[in-house]
C-alpha positions as CSV (number, residue, x, y, z in Angstrom):
1,M,17.3,209.2,91.5
2,D,19.8,207.3,93.7
3,A,17.1,204.9,94.7
4,T,16.2,204.2,91.1
5,I,19.9,203.5,90.1
6,A,20.2,201.2,93.1
7,S,17.1,199.4,92.1
8,I,18.3,198.9,88.6
9,V,21.7,197.7,89.8
10,I,20.1,195.2,92.2
11,S,17.8,194.0,89.4
12,V,20.7,193.4,87.1
13,I,22.7,191.6,89.7
14,A,19.6,189.5,90.6
15,L,19.1,188.7,86.9
16,V,22.7,187.6,86.4
17,I,22.6,185.4,89.5
18,F,19.3,183.9,88.3
19,K,20.7,183.1,84.9
20,Y,23.9,181.7,86.3
21,T,21.9,179.5,88.7
22,I,19.7,178.2,85.9
23,K,22.8,177.5,83.8
24,Q,24.5,175.5,86.6
25,A,21.3,173.7,87.5
26,N,21.0,172.6,83.9
27,K,24.6,171.5,83.7
28,Y,24.8,169.6,87.0
29,W,21.2,168.3,87.2
30,F,18.7,168.7,84.5
31,R,20.8,167.7,81.5
32,P,22.3,164.6,83.2
33,K,18.8,163.5,84.3
34,K,17.5,164.0,80.8
35,M,20.3,161.9,79.4
36,E,19.6,159.2,82.0
37,K,15.9,159.1,81.0
38,R,16.8,158.7,77.3
39,L,19.4,156.0,78.0
40,R,16.8,154.0,80.0
41,E,14.3,154.4,77.2
42,I,16.6,152.7,74.7
43,G,17.5,149.8,77.1
44,F,20.6,150.9,79.0
45,K,20.8,150.2,82.7
46,G,22.8,151.9,85.4
47,N,22.6,153.7,88.7
48,P,20.5,156.9,89.1
49,Y,22.5,160.0,88.5
50,R,24.1,161.4,91.6
51,I,25.1,165.1,91.4
52,I,28.7,165.9,90.6
53,F,30.4,162.6,91.8
54,G,28.2,160.2,89.8
55,D,29.5,156.6,90.3
56,S,33.1,157.6,91.0
57,K,32.9,156.5,94.7
58,D,31.5,153.1,93.7
59,V,34.2,152.7,91.1
60,D,36.9,153.7,93.5
61,R,35.6,151.2,96.1
62,M,35.4,148.3,93.6
63,R,38.8,149.1,92.2
64,A,40.3,149.0,95.7
65,Q,38.5,145.8,96.4
66,V,39.6,144.0,93.2
67,T,43.3,145.2,93.4
68,S,43.7,144.6,97.2
69,K,45.3,141.2,96.8
70,P,46.8,139.1,94.0
71,M,44.3,137.0,92.0
72,E,44.6,133.9,89.8
73,L,44.7,134.8,86.1
74,S,41.5,132.9,85.4
75,A,39.7,135.0,88.0
76,I,40.9,138.5,86.9
77,S,38.6,139.1,84.0
78,Y,35.6,137.5,85.7
79,S,36.1,139.5,88.9
80,V,36.4,142.9,87.1
81,F,33.5,142.1,84.9
82,Y,31.4,141.0,87.8
83,H,32.1,144.0,89.9
84,I,31.4,146.5,87.1
85,T,28.2,144.8,85.9
86,Y,26.9,144.3,89.4
87,I,26.1,148.0,89.8
88,C,24.4,147.9,86.4
89,S,22.1,144.9,87.1
90,R,24.3,142.7,84.9
91,S,23.0,144.2,81.8
92,K,24.7,143.9,78.4
93,K,24.1,147.6,77.8
94,Y,24.9,149.8,80.8
95,F,26.2,153.2,81.7
96,I,28.5,154.4,84.5
97,W,28.4,158.0,85.6
98,F,31.8,159.8,85.6
99,G,30.8,163.1,87.1
100,M,28.0,164.5,84.9
101,K,28.8,162.3,81.9
102,P,27.6,158.7,81.4
103,R,30.1,156.3,79.9
104,L,28.3,153.7,77.8
105,S,29.4,150.0,77.7
106,I,28.0,147.4,75.3
107,L,28.6,143.7,75.8
108,D,26.1,142.4,73.4
109,P,28.1,140.9,70.4
110,M,25.2,141.4,68.0
111,L,24.8,145.0,68.9
112,V,28.6,145.6,68.7
113,K,28.6,144.0,65.2
114,D,25.7,146.2,64.2
115,I,27.6,149.3,65.4
116,L,30.8,148.3,63.6
117,S,28.9,147.7,60.4
118,R,27.6,151.3,60.2
119,P,30.8,153.3,59.7
120,N,28.9,156.3,58.4
121,E,27.2,156.7,61.8
122,F,29.9,155.4,64.1
123,R,33.0,156.7,62.4
124,K,36.5,155.4,62.8
125,P,39.6,157.6,62.2
126,G,40.7,157.5,58.5
127,N,44.1,156.2,57.3
128,D,46.9,158.4,58.6
129,Q,50.0,158.8,56.4
130,M,52.0,159.8,59.5
131,G,50.9,156.6,61.2
132,T,51.9,154.6,58.1
133,N,55.4,156.1,58.2
134,M,55.7,155.0,61.8
135,V,55.2,151.2,61.2
136,P,58.9,150.4,60.5
137,S,60.0,152.0,63.8
138,I,57.3,150.2,65.7
139,V,58.3,146.9,64.1
140,E,62.0,147.5,65.0
141,S,61.2,148.2,68.6
142,C,59.0,145.2,68.9
143,L,61.6,142.9,67.4
144,E,64.2,144.2,69.8
145,K,61.9,143.4,72.7
146,I,61.1,139.9,71.4
147,E,64.8,139.2,70.9
148,K,65.4,140.2,74.5
149,W,62.6,137.7,75.6
150,N,64.1,135.0,73.5
151,L,67.6,135.4,75.1
152,S,66.0,135.2,78.5
153,L,64.3,132.0,77.5
154,A,67.3,130.4,75.8
155,S,68.5,128.5,78.9
156,K,65.1,127.8,80.4
157,E,62.0,125.9,79.6
158,S,59.8,128.8,80.5
159,I,60.0,132.2,82.2
160,E,57.4,134.4,83.9
161,V,57.2,138.0,82.5
162,D,55.6,141.0,84.1
163,M,54.0,142.5,81.0
164,V,53.3,145.8,82.6
165,Q,56.9,146.3,83.4
166,E,58.0,145.1,79.9
167,I,55.4,146.9,77.8
168,D,55.8,150.3,79.4
169,P,59.4,150.9,78.3
170,L,58.6,149.3,74.9
171,I,55.9,152.0,74.3
172,G,58.3,154.6,75.5
173,D,61.0,153.5,73.0
174,I,58.4,153.4,70.2
175,M,57.2,156.9,71.0
176,C,60.7,158.3,71.0
177,K,61.3,156.9,67.6
178,T,58.0,157.9,66.1
179,V,57.4,161.2,67.8
180,V,61.0,162.7,67.8
181,A,62.9,160.1,65.6
182,G,65.5,159.2,68.1
183,P,66.5,157.0,71.1
184,I,65.1,157.8,74.5
185,S,66.6,161.1,75.6
186,E,67.2,162.6,79.0
187,E,64.2,164.9,78.4
188,S,62.0,161.8,77.6
189,K,63.1,160.0,80.7
190,R,62.3,163.1,82.8
191,M,58.9,163.5,81.2
192,Y,58.1,159.9,82.0
193,Q,59.0,160.5,85.7
194,L,56.8,163.7,85.6
195,R,53.9,161.7,84.1
196,I,54.1,159.1,86.9
197,M,54.2,161.9,89.5
198,M,51.2,163.7,88.0
199,N,49.2,160.5,87.8
200,Q,49.8,159.8,91.4
201,Q,48.8,163.2,92.5
202,A,45.8,163.3,90.2
203,A,44.6,160.0,91.7
204,K,44.4,161.6,95.1
205,L,42.4,164.5,93.5
206,A,40.1,162.3,91.4
207,R,36.9,163.2,93.2
208,L,37.7,167.0,93.4
209,M,38.2,167.2,89.6
210,F,34.4,167.2,89.1
211,F,34.2,170.6,90.9
212,P,34.6,173.8,88.9
213,G,37.8,175.6,89.8
214,W,39.5,172.6,91.3
215,W,42.7,173.8,89.5
216,S,42.8,176.9,91.7
217,L,42.8,175.0,95.0
218,Q,46.0,175.5,97.0
219,T,46.6,171.9,98.0
220,Q,49.9,170.2,97.9
221,E,48.7,167.8,95.2
222,V,47.6,170.7,92.9
223,K,50.8,172.5,93.5
224,T,52.8,169.4,92.6
225,I,50.8,168.9,89.4
226,K,51.2,172.5,88.3
227,A,54.9,172.4,88.9
228,A,55.2,169.1,86.9
229,H,53.0,170.5,84.1
230,K,55.2,173.6,83.9
231,E,58.4,171.6,83.8
232,T,57.0,169.3,81.1
233,Q,56.0,172.2,79.0
234,S,59.5,173.6,79.3
235,L,61.1,170.2,78.3
236,V,58.8,169.8,75.3
237,K,59.5,173.3,74.1
238,K,63.2,172.6,74.3
239,M,62.8,169.5,72.2
240,V,60.6,171.2,69.6
241,T,62.8,174.3,69.2
242,R,65.9,172.2,68.9
243,R,64.4,170.1,66.1
244,L,63.1,173.3,64.4
245,E,66.6,174.7,64.4
246,E,67.9,171.5,62.9
247,M,65.3,171.6,60.1
248,K,66.1,175.3,59.4
249,N,69.8,174.2,59.0
250,G,68.9,171.6,56.4
251,A,67.8,168.5,58.4
252,S,65.2,166.4,56.5
253,N,61.9,165.1,57.6
254,Q,62.6,161.7,59.2
255,G,59.0,160.6,59.0
256,D,58.3,161.3,62.7
257,M,55.4,163.2,64.1
258,L,57.4,166.2,65.3
259,S,59.1,166.8,61.9
260,S,55.7,166.5,60.1
261,M,54.1,169.0,62.5
262,L,57.1,171.4,62.2
263,E,56.8,171.2,58.4
264,A,53.1,172.3,58.8
265,F,54.2,175.1,61.1
266,Q,56.6,176.4,58.5
267,D,53.9,176.5,55.9
268,E,52.0,179.7,56.7
269,A,48.9,178.5,54.9
270,S,48.5,175.6,57.4
271,G,47.5,177.9,60.3
272,V,49.6,175.7,62.7
273,S,51.4,177.7,65.4
274,L,54.5,176.6,67.4
275,D,52.3,176.5,70.5
276,D,50.0,174.0,68.7
277,V,53.1,171.8,68.0
278,I,54.3,172.0,71.6
279,E,50.8,171.1,73.0
280,E,50.4,168.2,70.6
281,C,53.8,166.7,71.6
282,R,53.0,167.2,75.3
283,S,49.6,165.6,75.0
284,F,50.9,162.7,73.0
285,S,53.8,162.1,75.4
286,F,51.4,162.0,78.4
287,I,48.2,160.4,77.0
288,G,49.5,158.4,74.1
289,K,51.8,156.1,76.1
290,E,49.2,154.9,78.7
291,S,46.4,154.6,76.2
292,T,48.6,152.3,74.1
293,A,50.3,150.3,76.8
294,R,47.1,149.3,78.6
295,P,45.3,147.7,75.7
296,L,48.5,146.0,74.6
297,V,49.0,144.4,78.0
298,W,45.3,143.3,78.0
299,M,45.6,141.8,74.5
300,L,48.7,139.8,75.5
301,Y,46.8,138.6,78.6
302,V,43.8,137.5,76.6
303,L,46.1,135.7,74.1
304,A,47.7,133.8,76.9
305,R,44.3,133.1,78.4
306,Y,42.9,131.6,75.2
307,P,45.7,129.7,73.4
308,D,43.4,128.5,70.7
309,W,42.9,132.1,69.5
310,Q,46.6,132.7,70.0
311,E,47.3,129.9,67.6
312,R,44.8,131.1,65.0
313,A,46.3,134.6,65.1
314,R,49.8,133.2,64.7
315,E,48.8,131.1,61.7
316,E,47.2,134.2,60.1
317,V,50.4,136.3,60.6
318,L,52.6,133.6,59.2
319,Q,50.3,133.1,56.3
320,I,50.4,136.8,55.3
321,F,54.0,137.7,56.2
322,G,55.9,134.4,56.2
323,D,59.5,135.2,57.3
324,Q,59.1,138.9,56.4
325,K,58.8,141.8,58.8
326,P,55.2,143.2,59.2
327,N,54.4,146.0,56.8
328,V,51.4,148.3,56.2
329,D,49.9,146.4,53.3
330,G,50.0,143.2,55.2
331,L,48.6,144.7,58.4
332,N,45.5,145.8,56.5
333,K,44.8,142.2,55.5
334,L,44.8,140.8,59.1
335,K,41.3,139.8,60.2
336,I,41.8,137.8,63.4
């Protein structure tokens, strides 16, 4: 009898291990290889899949090489483009492996046009009323920044501006106005410091993040990230609960993201919890700033690099807005 029970237990354990092994093999090998095969069939080029790390080592090496020394502006875009497409055989359709997921890049203008002309298949986010309400605050912050640049230029023929250092605080100011409807607070400044700290530690752990359970590692970097994450959660909760009390005491919705989410929270039919509100604010504070600042800096660089397009864009803006401040209706008419 005991032998029979032991045999059953061993069989069950063996079955569980076998199923787990098959699941992990599919996740880390068979599925990525199947995706790679399909991508090559439809014309994409890229490196063969390498388990877990993918192309991360190549990307790290190229990033270090490109950023190791200052470069002329005219060489920046070419150098980055060359290094990235080099590993992809200079194809206009290529993929780079980030862990087990291929990231697709398309440089063929006709194919890009085809994709953008099929909105039912490649969907864009719809119009967002909350985003519409944010436009005046965004315009106000941008005008303040432009006025600052104009004052710096007043007594000089030209000035050199480090756009990364200028745009980062601009986006921070916009986010404070649009997310919590107010000037930059001490909590916001501290969250910004924590975000920088977490990014620095995460960069050191980039390769480990493809491993399951990396969050449980007892390294100094993981401990620092966890502590910063916990402090951020506490700061966001403090901001959210403070605004909730203000609204319960009669404060009106100022059109910012936090007020709108808290209105939804107070509507029982919405299904929005306070934890949902806190998590959305935390994510927006961390992810939204960087994902907005980087494209804006790049756009300004490209406009400076191609003054003919800069002039065409300026003419269009003046034609639509004249001397008026930008507004939602006019923004929807901009083509260039």
